[in-house]
Short mmCIF file of C-alpha atoms in Angstrom, two decimals:
data_model
loop_
_atom_site.label_atom_id
_atom_site.label_comp_id
_atom_site.label_asym_id
_atom_site.label_seq_id
_atom_site.Cartn_x
_atom_site.Cartn_y
_atom_site.Cartn_z
CA MET A 4 9.99 16.21 12.39
CA ALA A 5 12.63 14.28 14.35
CA PRO A 6 12.78 10.59 13.84
CA PRO A 7 11.28 8.36 16.54
CA LEU A 8 13.59 7.52 19.39
CA ARG A 9 13.82 3.85 18.40
CA TYR A 10 15.49 5.05 15.21
CA ALA A 11 18.45 6.47 16.98
CA PRO A 12 21.56 6.24 14.60
CA SER A 13 23.36 3.89 16.99
CA ARG A 14 20.75 1.28 16.39
CA ARG A 15 19.47 1.89 12.81
CA ASP A 16 22.69 2.54 11.11
CA LEU A 17 23.35 -1.19 10.86
CA LEU A 18 20.07 -1.71 8.93
CA LYS A 19 20.43 1.43 6.96
CA THR A 20 23.91 0.50 5.69
CA GLY A 21 22.99 -3.10 5.24
CA VAL A 22 25.72 -4.40 7.57
CA SER A 23 23.58 -6.86 9.41
CA LEU A 24 21.44 -7.69 6.37
CA GLY A 25 24.53 -8.22 4.24
CA ALA A 26 25.93 -10.66 6.84
CA THR A 27 22.67 -12.61 6.62
CA ALA A 28 22.95 -12.70 2.79
CA ALA A 29 26.54 -13.93 3.02
CA ILE A 30 25.49 -17.09 4.75
CA GLY A 31 22.78 -17.90 2.26
CA SER A 32 20.04 -15.77 3.57
CA THR A 33 18.55 -18.45 5.76
CA ALA A 34 17.73 -15.84 8.47
CA ALA A 35 15.60 -13.82 6.09
CA ALA A 36 13.39 -16.88 5.55
CA TRP A 37 13.12 -17.82 9.16
CA ALA A 38 9.73 -17.54 10.72
CA PRO A 39 9.73 -16.86 14.44
CA PRO A 40 7.57 -19.30 16.44
CA ARG A 41 4.32 -17.99 17.75
CA GLU A 42 4.49 -17.07 21.34
CA GLN A 43 1.59 -17.45 23.86
CA GLY A 44 -1.37 -15.35 22.70
CA GLU A 45 -0.30 -15.08 19.05
CA ARG A 46 -2.74 -16.70 16.75
CA SER A 47 -3.23 -16.44 12.98
CA MET A 48 -5.33 -13.51 11.63
CA VAL A 49 -6.28 -15.48 8.51
CA ASN A 50 -9.97 -15.32 8.04
CA VAL A 51 -10.58 -13.39 11.16
CA PRO A 52 -13.46 -10.93 10.50
CA PHE A 53 -13.88 -7.41 11.90
CA GLU A 54 -16.12 -7.17 14.93
CA GLY A 55 -18.91 -5.39 12.99
CA PHE A 56 -19.60 -1.68 13.68
CA GLU A 57 -22.79 0.31 13.31
CA ASN A 58 -20.60 3.36 12.60
CA VAL A 59 -16.86 3.26 12.08
CA ARG A 60 -14.96 5.81 14.15
CA VAL A 61 -11.60 6.89 12.63
CA GLY A 62 -8.55 8.69 13.92
CA LEU A 63 -6.19 10.29 11.34
CA ILE A 64 -2.51 10.58 11.89
CA GLY A 65 -0.59 12.61 9.32
CA LEU A 66 -2.34 15.41 7.46
CA GLY A 67 0.29 16.39 4.89
CA ASN A 68 0.58 15.69 1.13
CA ARG A 69 -1.33 12.34 1.37
CA GLY A 70 -3.30 12.41 4.58
CA GLY A 71 -4.41 15.97 3.97
CA ASP A 72 -6.08 14.90 0.71
CA GLN A 73 -7.71 11.73 2.23
CA ASP A 74 -9.52 13.42 5.11
CA VAL A 75 -12.72 14.31 3.32
CA ARG A 76 -13.00 10.75 1.92
CA TRP A 77 -12.85 9.32 5.37
CA GLY A 78 -15.40 11.88 6.47
CA ALA A 79 -17.69 10.83 3.73
CA VAL A 80 -17.99 7.23 4.86
CA ALA A 81 -17.07 7.22 8.53
CA THR A 82 -17.04 9.45 11.65
CA VAL A 83 -13.72 11.20 12.14
CA THR A 84 -13.27 11.54 15.90
CA ALA A 85 -9.66 12.74 16.15
CA VAL A 86 -6.85 14.05 13.91
CA CYS A 87 -3.14 14.49 14.43
CA ASP A 88 -0.24 16.27 12.75
CA ILE A 89 2.85 18.06 14.01
CA ARG A 90 1.61 21.25 12.35
CA PRO A 91 -1.27 22.92 14.24
CA GLU A 92 -2.53 24.61 11.10
CA ARG A 93 -2.94 21.28 9.36
CA VAL A 94 -5.10 20.04 12.30
CA THR A 95 -7.22 23.16 12.16
CA ARG A 96 -7.56 22.86 8.47
CA THR A 97 -8.66 19.15 8.60
CA ILE A 98 -11.19 19.75 11.39
CA SER A 99 -12.71 22.60 9.32
CA ARG A 100 -12.87 20.46 6.12
CA ILE A 101 -14.55 17.55 8.01
CA MET A 102 -17.13 19.72 9.59
CA GLN A 103 -17.92 21.54 6.34
CA GLN A 104 -19.10 18.24 4.90
CA GLY A 105 -22.01 18.25 7.28
CA PHE A 106 -21.96 14.45 8.08
CA GLN A 107 -21.13 14.77 11.71
CA ASP A 108 -22.21 17.05 14.53
CA VAL A 109 -19.31 16.69 16.93
CA GLU A 110 -15.99 18.26 15.89
CA PRO A 111 -12.97 15.96 15.79
CA ALA A 112 -10.39 16.29 18.61
CA GLY A 113 -7.13 17.81 17.43
CA TYR A 114 -3.56 16.68 18.42
CA ALA A 115 -0.53 18.80 17.39
CA ALA A 116 1.66 19.01 20.40
CA GLY A 117 4.81 17.48 18.98
CA ASP A 118 6.08 14.22 17.63
CA GLU A 119 4.69 11.98 20.27
CA ASP A 120 1.18 13.45 20.48
CA PHE A 121 -0.22 10.65 18.31
CA LEU A 122 0.09 8.43 21.37
CA ASN A 123 -2.74 10.56 23.01
CA LEU A 124 -4.88 9.94 19.93
CA VAL A 125 -4.39 6.17 19.94
CA ARG A 126 -5.30 6.03 23.70
CA ARG A 127 -8.76 7.37 23.07
CA ASP A 128 -11.68 5.02 23.51
CA ASP A 129 -13.77 6.42 20.70
CA ILE A 130 -11.75 5.27 17.80
CA ASP A 131 -12.08 1.93 15.96
CA LEU A 132 -9.58 2.49 13.08
CA VAL A 133 -6.39 4.54 12.92
CA TYR A 134 -5.27 5.76 9.53
CA ILE A 135 -1.58 6.63 9.20
CA ALA A 136 -0.14 8.82 6.48
CA THR A 137 3.20 9.99 7.97
CA PRO A 138 6.74 9.64 6.79
CA TRP A 139 7.80 5.99 6.44
CA GLU A 140 9.92 5.88 9.63
CA TRP A 141 6.83 6.65 11.69
CA HIS A 142 4.57 3.88 10.18
CA TYR A 143 5.79 1.10 12.35
CA PRO A 144 5.77 2.78 15.84
CA GLN A 145 2.46 4.41 15.17
CA ALA A 146 0.77 1.23 13.80
CA LYS A 147 2.22 -0.82 16.69
CA ALA A 148 0.96 1.77 19.23
CA ALA A 149 -2.53 1.87 17.78
CA MET A 150 -2.89 -2.00 17.77
CA GLU A 151 -1.52 -2.15 21.40
CA HIS A 152 -4.27 0.30 22.30
CA GLY A 153 -7.05 -1.83 20.71
CA LYS A 154 -7.38 -0.19 17.35
CA HIS A 155 -7.39 -1.57 13.87
CA VAL A 156 -4.84 0.08 11.49
CA ALA A 157 -4.77 1.24 7.90
CA VAL A 158 -1.35 2.33 6.81
CA GLU A 159 -0.18 4.17 3.67
CA LEU A 160 2.70 2.49 1.91
CA PRO A 161 4.75 0.76 3.27
CA ILE A 162 3.89 -0.70 6.62
CA SER A 163 7.64 -0.53 7.36
CA PRO A 164 10.78 -0.62 5.24
CA HIS A 165 12.52 -2.96 7.70
CA LEU A 166 12.08 -6.72 7.97
CA ASP A 167 12.23 -6.90 11.70
CA GLU A 168 9.52 -4.26 12.05
CA ILE A 169 7.35 -5.94 9.46
CA TRP A 170 7.52 -9.19 11.45
CA ASP A 171 6.84 -7.28 14.69
CA LEU A 172 3.65 -5.78 13.10
CA VAL A 173 2.49 -9.26 12.08
CA ARG A 174 3.00 -10.60 15.51
CA THR A 175 1.43 -7.55 17.17
CA SER A 176 -1.68 -8.09 14.98
CA GLU A 177 -1.83 -11.65 15.92
CA ARG A 178 -1.45 -10.99 19.64
CA THR A 179 -3.84 -7.97 19.84
CA ARG A 180 -6.33 -9.47 17.39
CA LYS A 181 -6.44 -6.20 15.52
CA HIS A 182 -5.98 -5.90 11.73
CA CYS A 183 -3.04 -4.03 10.36
CA MET A 184 -3.64 -3.36 6.56
CA LEU A 185 -1.76 -1.71 3.89
CA LEU A 186 -4.14 0.80 2.25
CA GLU A 187 -3.11 -0.12 -1.23
CA ASN A 188 -5.36 2.07 -3.40
CA VAL A 189 -4.14 0.77 -6.72
CA ASN A 190 -5.67 -2.64 -5.95
CA TYR A 191 -9.06 -0.87 -6.16
CA PHE A 192 -8.46 1.04 -9.39
CA ARG A 193 -11.00 -0.03 -12.00
CA PRO A 194 -8.62 -1.61 -14.60
CA GLU A 195 -6.78 -3.54 -11.88
CA LEU A 196 -10.06 -4.97 -10.50
CA GLN A 197 -11.11 -5.90 -14.02
CA MET A 198 -7.77 -7.66 -14.47
CA PHE A 199 -8.33 -9.49 -11.29
CA ASN A 200 -11.77 -10.65 -12.32
CA MET A 201 -10.47 -11.70 -15.71
CA ALA A 202 -7.71 -13.81 -14.03
CA LYS A 203 -10.21 -15.43 -11.78
CA ALA A 204 -12.47 -16.19 -14.75
CA GLY A 205 -9.60 -18.04 -16.46
CA LEU A 206 -9.22 -15.72 -19.39
CA PHE A 207 -5.44 -15.82 -19.06
CA GLY A 208 -5.36 -19.52 -18.46
CA ASP A 209 -2.83 -20.63 -15.91
CA VAL A 210 -1.20 -17.40 -14.87
CA GLN A 211 2.63 -17.80 -15.28
CA HIS A 212 4.17 -14.38 -14.68
CA GLY A 213 3.60 -10.75 -14.41
CA SER A 214 5.24 -7.40 -13.75
CA GLY A 215 4.41 -4.39 -11.68
CA GLY A 216 6.08 -1.59 -9.67
CA TYR A 217 6.42 2.12 -9.53
CA VAL A 218 8.30 4.28 -12.09
CA HIS A 219 7.46 7.94 -11.39
CA ASP A 220 9.81 10.86 -11.78
CA LEU A 221 9.54 12.42 -8.25
CA ARG A 222 12.57 14.74 -8.42
CA TRP A 223 10.33 17.86 -8.57
CA PRO A 224 8.37 18.80 -6.61
CA TYR A 225 8.43 15.76 -4.36
CA LEU A 226 12.06 14.94 -3.64
CA PHE A 227 13.50 18.52 -3.97
CA GLY A 228 10.48 20.81 -4.33
CA GLY A 229 8.93 20.95 -0.93
CA ALA A 230 5.79 18.91 -1.63
CA TYR A 231 6.32 16.91 1.44
CA HIS A 232 6.80 17.91 5.14
CA PRO A 233 9.50 17.87 6.17
CA GLU A 234 10.71 18.41 2.66
CA HIS A 235 13.61 15.98 2.84
CA TRP A 236 11.98 12.95 4.41
CA ARG A 237 11.51 10.88 1.25
CA ARG A 238 14.63 11.98 -0.48
CA ARG A 239 16.82 11.01 2.49
CA TRP A 240 15.64 7.41 2.40
CA GLN A 241 17.91 7.22 -0.71
CA THR A 242 20.91 7.83 1.59
CA ARG A 243 19.87 4.96 3.85
CA MET A 244 19.00 1.81 1.79
CA ASN A 245 19.76 0.70 -1.66
CA ALA A 246 16.38 -0.81 -2.30
CA LEU A 247 13.11 -0.79 -4.12
CA HIS A 248 11.65 1.71 -1.74
CA TYR A 249 8.09 1.79 -3.09
CA PRO A 250 7.16 -1.18 -5.30
CA MET A 251 3.66 -2.02 -3.92
CA HIS A 252 1.43 -0.07 -6.40
CA GLY A 253 2.15 -2.48 -9.20
CA LEU A 254 3.14 -5.49 -7.12
CA GLY A 255 -0.11 -5.64 -5.08
CA PRO A 256 -2.58 -6.00 -8.03
CA VAL A 257 -0.35 -8.63 -9.73
CA SER A 258 -0.01 -10.55 -6.51
CA ALA A 259 -3.73 -10.51 -5.98
CA ALA A 260 -4.37 -11.92 -9.43
CA MET A 261 -1.83 -14.69 -8.90
CA GLY A 262 -3.45 -15.74 -5.60
CA ILE A 263 -0.41 -14.85 -3.39
CA ASN A 264 -1.04 -16.04 0.13
CA ARG A 265 -4.10 -17.92 -1.13
CA GLY A 266 -2.62 -21.04 -2.76
CA ASP A 267 0.87 -19.52 -3.61
CA ARG A 268 3.42 -17.40 -1.96
CA PHE A 269 6.62 -15.57 -2.57
CA ASP A 270 9.62 -17.83 -2.39
CA GLU A 271 12.84 -16.08 -3.40
CA LEU A 272 13.89 -12.55 -4.54
CA VAL A 273 16.89 -11.34 -6.53
CA ALA A 274 17.54 -7.58 -7.17
CA VAL A 275 19.79 -5.49 -9.46
CA ALA A 276 20.23 -1.69 -9.47
CA SER A 277 21.87 0.96 -11.60
CA VAL A 278 24.40 3.37 -10.27
CA PRO A 279 22.93 6.30 -8.25
CA LYS A 280 23.56 9.36 -10.33
CA ALA A 281 20.32 11.25 -11.03
CA LEU A 282 19.68 12.93 -7.70
CA ALA A 283 23.12 14.39 -7.27
CA LEU A 284 23.00 15.55 -10.89
CA PHE A 285 19.60 17.15 -10.40
CA ARG A 286 20.68 18.93 -7.29
CA GLU A 287 23.75 20.32 -9.12
CA GLU A 288 22.07 21.46 -12.32
CA ASP A 289 18.42 22.42 -11.58
CA PRO A 290 18.27 26.15 -11.00
CA ARG A 291 15.43 25.67 -8.49
CA VAL A 292 17.75 23.97 -6.03
CA GLY A 293 19.79 26.77 -4.63
CA PRO A 294 22.93 26.76 -2.49
CA ASP A 295 20.90 26.93 0.72
CA HIS A 296 18.65 23.94 -0.17
CA SER A 297 18.64 21.23 2.49
CA SER A 298 19.69 18.63 0.00
CA TRP A 299 23.26 19.84 0.30
CA GLN A 300 23.20 18.48 3.87
CA ASP A 301 22.28 15.00 2.67
CA ARG A 302 24.65 12.06 3.04
CA PRO A 303 25.69 10.52 -0.25
CA TYR A 304 22.82 8.94 -2.28
CA ILE A 305 23.42 5.22 -2.25
CA SER A 306 20.18 3.97 -3.78
CA GLY A 307 20.40 3.15 -7.54
CA ASP A 308 18.28 5.20 -9.87
CA ARG A 309 16.60 2.15 -11.39
CA HIS A 310 15.88 -1.08 -9.52
CA THR A 311 14.58 -4.35 -10.90
CA CYS A 312 13.93 -7.49 -8.95
CA PHE A 313 12.44 -10.88 -9.81
CA VAL A 314 10.29 -12.54 -7.25
CA THR A 315 9.67 -16.22 -7.69
CA THR A 316 6.75 -18.22 -6.04
CA VAL A 317 6.58 -21.69 -4.67
CA GLN A 318 4.29 -22.60 -7.53
CA GLY A 319 6.83 -21.67 -10.14
CA ARG A 320 5.58 -18.29 -11.14
CA PHE A 321 7.56 -15.03 -11.20
CA ILE A 322 6.95 -11.28 -10.97
CA ARG A 323 9.36 -8.64 -12.28
CA VAL A 324 9.12 -5.68 -9.95
CA GLU A 325 10.35 -2.25 -11.09
CA HIS A 326 11.19 0.95 -9.12
CA ASP A 327 12.55 4.25 -10.39
CA VAL A 328 11.71 7.69 -8.95
CA ASN A 329 14.87 9.42 -9.96
CA SER A 330 15.01 9.18 -13.76
CA PRO A 331 13.31 11.39 -16.39
CA HIS A 332 10.52 9.05 -17.23
CA PRO A 333 6.78 9.33 -17.72
CA TYR A 334 4.58 7.64 -14.94
CA THR A 335 3.93 3.97 -15.19
CA ARG A 336 3.36 1.01 -12.97
CA GLU A 337 4.36 -1.53 -15.70
CA THR A 338 1.47 -3.74 -14.72
CA THR A 339 1.28 -6.96 -16.83
CA LEU A 340 -0.11 -10.37 -16.43
CA THR A 341 0.58 -13.39 -18.76
CA GLY A 342 -0.73 -16.99 -18.65
CA THR A 343 -1.10 -19.96 -20.92
CA ARG A 344 -4.08 -18.43 -22.67
CA GLY A 345 -3.17 -14.75 -23.00
CA THR A 346 -1.70 -11.55 -21.72
CA ILE A 347 -2.64 -7.99 -20.64
CA GLU A 348 -0.65 -4.84 -20.35
CA LEU A 349 -2.66 -2.30 -18.30
CA ASP A 350 -0.35 0.73 -18.79
CA ASN A 351 -0.36 0.24 -22.58
CA ALA A 352 -4.07 -0.62 -22.61
CA ARG A 353 -3.79 -3.69 -24.66
CA LEU A 354 -4.44 -7.42 -24.46
CA TYR A 355 -4.28 -10.65 -26.48
CA LEU A 356 -6.46 -13.61 -25.36
CA GLU A 357 -6.53 -16.93 -27.07
CA SER A 358 -9.33 -17.71 -24.68
CA LEU A 359 -11.48 -15.15 -26.64
CA GLY A 360 -10.28 -16.36 -30.07
CA HIS A 361 -7.40 -14.01 -30.60
CA ASP A 362 -5.08 -15.82 -33.06
CA ASP A 363 -3.74 -13.13 -35.38
CA HIS A 364 -0.78 -11.87 -33.41
CA THR A 365 -2.39 -8.49 -33.04
CA TRP A 366 -3.00 -6.62 -29.82
CA ARG A 367 -6.65 -5.63 -28.93
CA THR A 368 -6.51 -1.93 -28.10
CA GLY A 369 -8.95 1.02 -28.15
CA SER A 370 -12.64 0.19 -28.12
CA ALA A 371 -12.04 -3.60 -28.38
CA TYR A 372 -9.87 -3.45 -25.29
CA ASP A 373 -12.44 -1.33 -23.35
CA ALA A 374 -15.30 -3.60 -24.37
CA ILE A 375 -13.58 -6.74 -23.04
CA LEU A 376 -12.56 -5.08 -19.73
CA LYS A 377 -16.11 -3.71 -19.29
CA GLN A 378 -17.47 -7.19 -19.33
CA TYR A 379 -15.36 -7.97 -16.12
CA ASP A 380 -16.14 -4.85 -14.18
CA HIS A 381 -15.94 -5.28 -10.45
CA TRP A 382 -19.30 -4.73 -8.74
CA LEU A 383 -17.71 -1.88 -6.68
CA TRP A 384 -17.32 0.40 -9.64
CA PRO A 385 -20.82 0.55 -11.02
CA LEU A 386 -22.10 0.86 -7.46
CA LEU A 387 -19.74 3.67 -6.49
CA GLU A 388 -19.01 5.43 -9.71
CA GLU A 389 -20.83 8.66 -8.95
CA LEU A 390 -19.28 8.86 -5.50
CA ALA A 391 -15.84 8.05 -6.81
CA ASP A 392 -16.03 10.89 -9.25
CA GLN A 393 -17.34 13.29 -6.57
CA TYR A 394 -14.65 12.48 -3.96
CA GLY A 395 -11.92 11.65 -6.45
CA GLY A 396 -8.34 10.67 -5.66
CA HIS A 397 -6.47 8.88 -8.46
CA GLY A 398 -9.62 8.68 -10.64
CA GLY A 399 -11.74 7.70 -7.71
CA GLY A 400 -9.75 4.71 -6.61
CA ASP A 401 -8.76 6.36 -3.36
CA PHE A 402 -12.46 6.77 -2.42
CA VAL A 403 -13.31 3.27 -3.49
CA SER A 404 -10.51 1.78 -1.31
CA ILE A 405 -11.64 3.75 1.78
CA PHE A 406 -15.31 2.95 1.27
CA ARG A 407 -14.52 -0.78 0.92
CA LEU A 408 -12.53 -0.93 4.03
CA VAL A 409 -15.17 0.85 6.06
CA GLN A 410 -17.85 -1.37 4.52
CA LEU A 411 -15.89 -4.51 5.59
CA MET A 412 -15.67 -3.14 9.12
CA ARG A 413 -19.30 -2.34 9.31
CA LEU A 414 -20.48 -5.67 7.95
CA GLY A 415 -18.09 -7.77 10.09
CA MET A 416 -16.26 -9.32 7.12
CA THR A 417 -12.51 -10.12 6.67
CA PRO A 418 -10.20 -7.56 5.06
CA ASP A 419 -9.53 -7.77 1.38
CA ILE A 420 -5.83 -7.01 2.09
CA ASP A 421 -4.68 -8.44 5.41
CA VAL A 422 -1.51 -8.11 7.47
CA TYR A 423 0.11 -11.09 5.63
CA ASP A 424 -0.44 -9.50 2.17
CA SER A 425 0.82 -6.27 3.55
CA ALA A 426 3.94 -7.95 4.97
CA ALA A 427 4.67 -9.82 1.78
CA TRP A 428 4.43 -6.91 -0.51
CA CYS A 429 6.46 -4.61 1.69
CA SER A 430 9.15 -7.17 2.38
CA VAL A 431 10.40 -6.57 -1.09
CA ILE A 432 11.99 -3.36 0.25
CA PRO A 433 14.30 -4.82 2.83
CA LEU A 434 14.87 -8.02 0.86
CA SER A 435 15.93 -6.14 -2.29
CA HIS A 436 18.39 -4.26 -0.08
CA GLU A 437 19.69 -7.53 1.21
CA SER A 438 20.10 -9.10 -2.24
CA LEU A 439 22.01 -6.03 -3.46
CA LYS A 440 24.28 -6.07 -0.53
CA ALA A 441 25.00 -9.73 -1.23
CA GLY A 442 25.94 -8.85 -4.80
CA ARG A 443 26.32 -11.09 -7.92
CA LEU A 444 22.56 -11.70 -8.39
CA ARG A 445 22.36 -13.51 -5.07
CA PRO A 446 18.81 -14.59 -4.31
CA VAL A 447 17.32 -14.24 -0.87
CA LYS A 448 14.50 -16.16 0.64
CA VAL A 449 11.12 -14.44 1.38
CA PRO A 450 9.66 -15.31 4.77
CA ASP A 451 6.31 -17.16 4.98
CA PHE A 452 4.51 -14.52 7.04
CA THR A 453 1.44 -16.64 7.07
CA ARG A 454 3.35 -19.62 8.66
CA GLY A 455 1.71 -22.14 6.49
CA HIS A 456 -1.69 -20.56 5.98
CA TRP A 457 -0.83 -19.52 2.47
CA LYS A 458 -1.95 -23.06 1.21
CA GLU A 459 -5.51 -22.23 2.19
CA ALA A 460 -7.99 -20.81 -0.31
CA ARG A 461 -9.70 -17.77 1.07
CA PRO A 462 -11.61 -14.72 -0.22
CA THR A 463 -10.26 -11.35 -1.23
CA PHE A 464 -11.49 -9.10 -4.02
CA ASP A 465 -13.47 -12.01 -5.45
CA ARG A 466 -16.27 -11.82 -2.97
CA PRO A 467 -19.79 -10.84 -4.45
CA ARG A 468 -21.53 -7.72 -3.41
CA PRO A 469 -22.79 -8.03 0.18
CA GLU A 470 -26.11 -6.92 1.54
CA ASP A 471 -25.49 -3.49 3.03
CA PRO A 472 -28.34 -1.47 4.45
CA GLN A 473 -26.36 1.74 4.14
CA LEU A 474 -26.36 1.32 0.34
CA THR A 475 -30.15 1.35 -0.14
CA SER A 476 -31.79 4.54 -1.49
CA THR A 477 -33.88 5.01 1.65
CA THR A 478 -31.32 4.32 4.43
CA ARG A 479 -28.03 5.51 3.04
CA ARG A 480 -26.67 8.27 5.34
CA ARG A 481 -23.68 9.55 3.34
CA GLY A 482 -22.82 10.32 -0.22
CA LYS A 483 -25.95 11.56 -2.10
CA GLY A 484 -26.61 10.43 -5.54
CA ILE A 485 -25.65 6.73 -5.34
CA ILE A 486 -27.41 4.67 -8.01
CA GLU A 487 -28.31 1.05 -7.21
CA PRO A 488 -27.03 -1.38 -9.82
CA PRO A 489 -29.48 -3.97 -11.19
CA GLY A 490 -29.50 -7.55 -9.88
CA PRO A 491 -30.01 -9.17 -6.48
CA GLU A 492 -27.48 -8.65 -3.72
CA ALA A 493 -25.53 -11.66 -2.38
CA LYS A 494 -23.95 -12.23 0.90
CA GLY A 495 -20.17 -12.18 0.98
#
């Protein structure tokens, strides 16, 4: 896949090498914190609900490693009207998988006529939501095009790796009145939602700090082993930016528990990185990487093997954000949350809560840990447990995240994760790059993407279960076997 035309090297090399961002950092990073004034027609998307849809119609762009796994989940809860990929065989495969489910009578339209054929998909008038699961450099132009043609957008991580593009997506959303959302599945994982509920219930007291990120050895098969298409696309980002390329999986749930953009917001960021050694060493030593492998055509790897950044908030909290996809290391998101009354470590499955009488300096683990978290289960999981098990995806979290987005659209509610959350979480990528270019632990300011609306309390994952006709045993159209949980329904 060739990069979009807007990514011609003559334009993008400045950002990729950090020249312009470094210049900003050298003068105190005031430009990074600058919020452009709203132009005519741009209005805040805070608390703007979806229109409400009897049936959500979805177009899928990108059917590879990620999108090709999500297709049947979209087909289970929505109507897939069109699909797009640069590989015709992937388009054919997805159409077949959707139709085999038996949930829709009309076959999705297929688009596979080159890099720009997605434009024909977004121009259709029978699509309400466009889902994007393409290489990172395509997220911005595809999301922008979808909104410009009247579609809401759900984007796999990140919405963009570049600050100017993140801002433009925010402004395009405000102008078109269409939502642009990061489909951050980890926010819907069961333990993360339980942690969120515990924080809202005050079990941690006044939340002071946390950590989260993404530490996952991707060298094989993802960076060198051909799991992606084209096989080099993610690896070559490490030749373009020295940054935390993919921190949102851990950062998102911690930010939600802290009320980021709902009474607090990111203020400053400072990043450090190790020397980039692991990828070049792996390419040289691993026998699976032969002399004809495309990685030998890569430019030098400039992104450190391990990145850590600290994000401070205007309310005096901080988040330690980790990123490492190059080093030998078991998978972890390093998700923790600590307050004046206790702490939790999700990856280690342990907690300690003075609010529950813990005073012996001993972690609660095993059955004791499970019992406490179960008391704070989010209503989504008992409701969808059987379907989450049936459709899978990271323990069912992928299905839950897609179901919830479609539900919010059907019921005319506001998104759980909006364009401002998406912008803030993804801004860590370019801002960490900027901080590293500045050197000597130089902090950079984080823009206020909400332009003042972060001070307002507003709902997110804390809304009660809404009344939803599609979830009753007699009217539910999709996903057989759902079990109604006890208790009355409440409007959200």
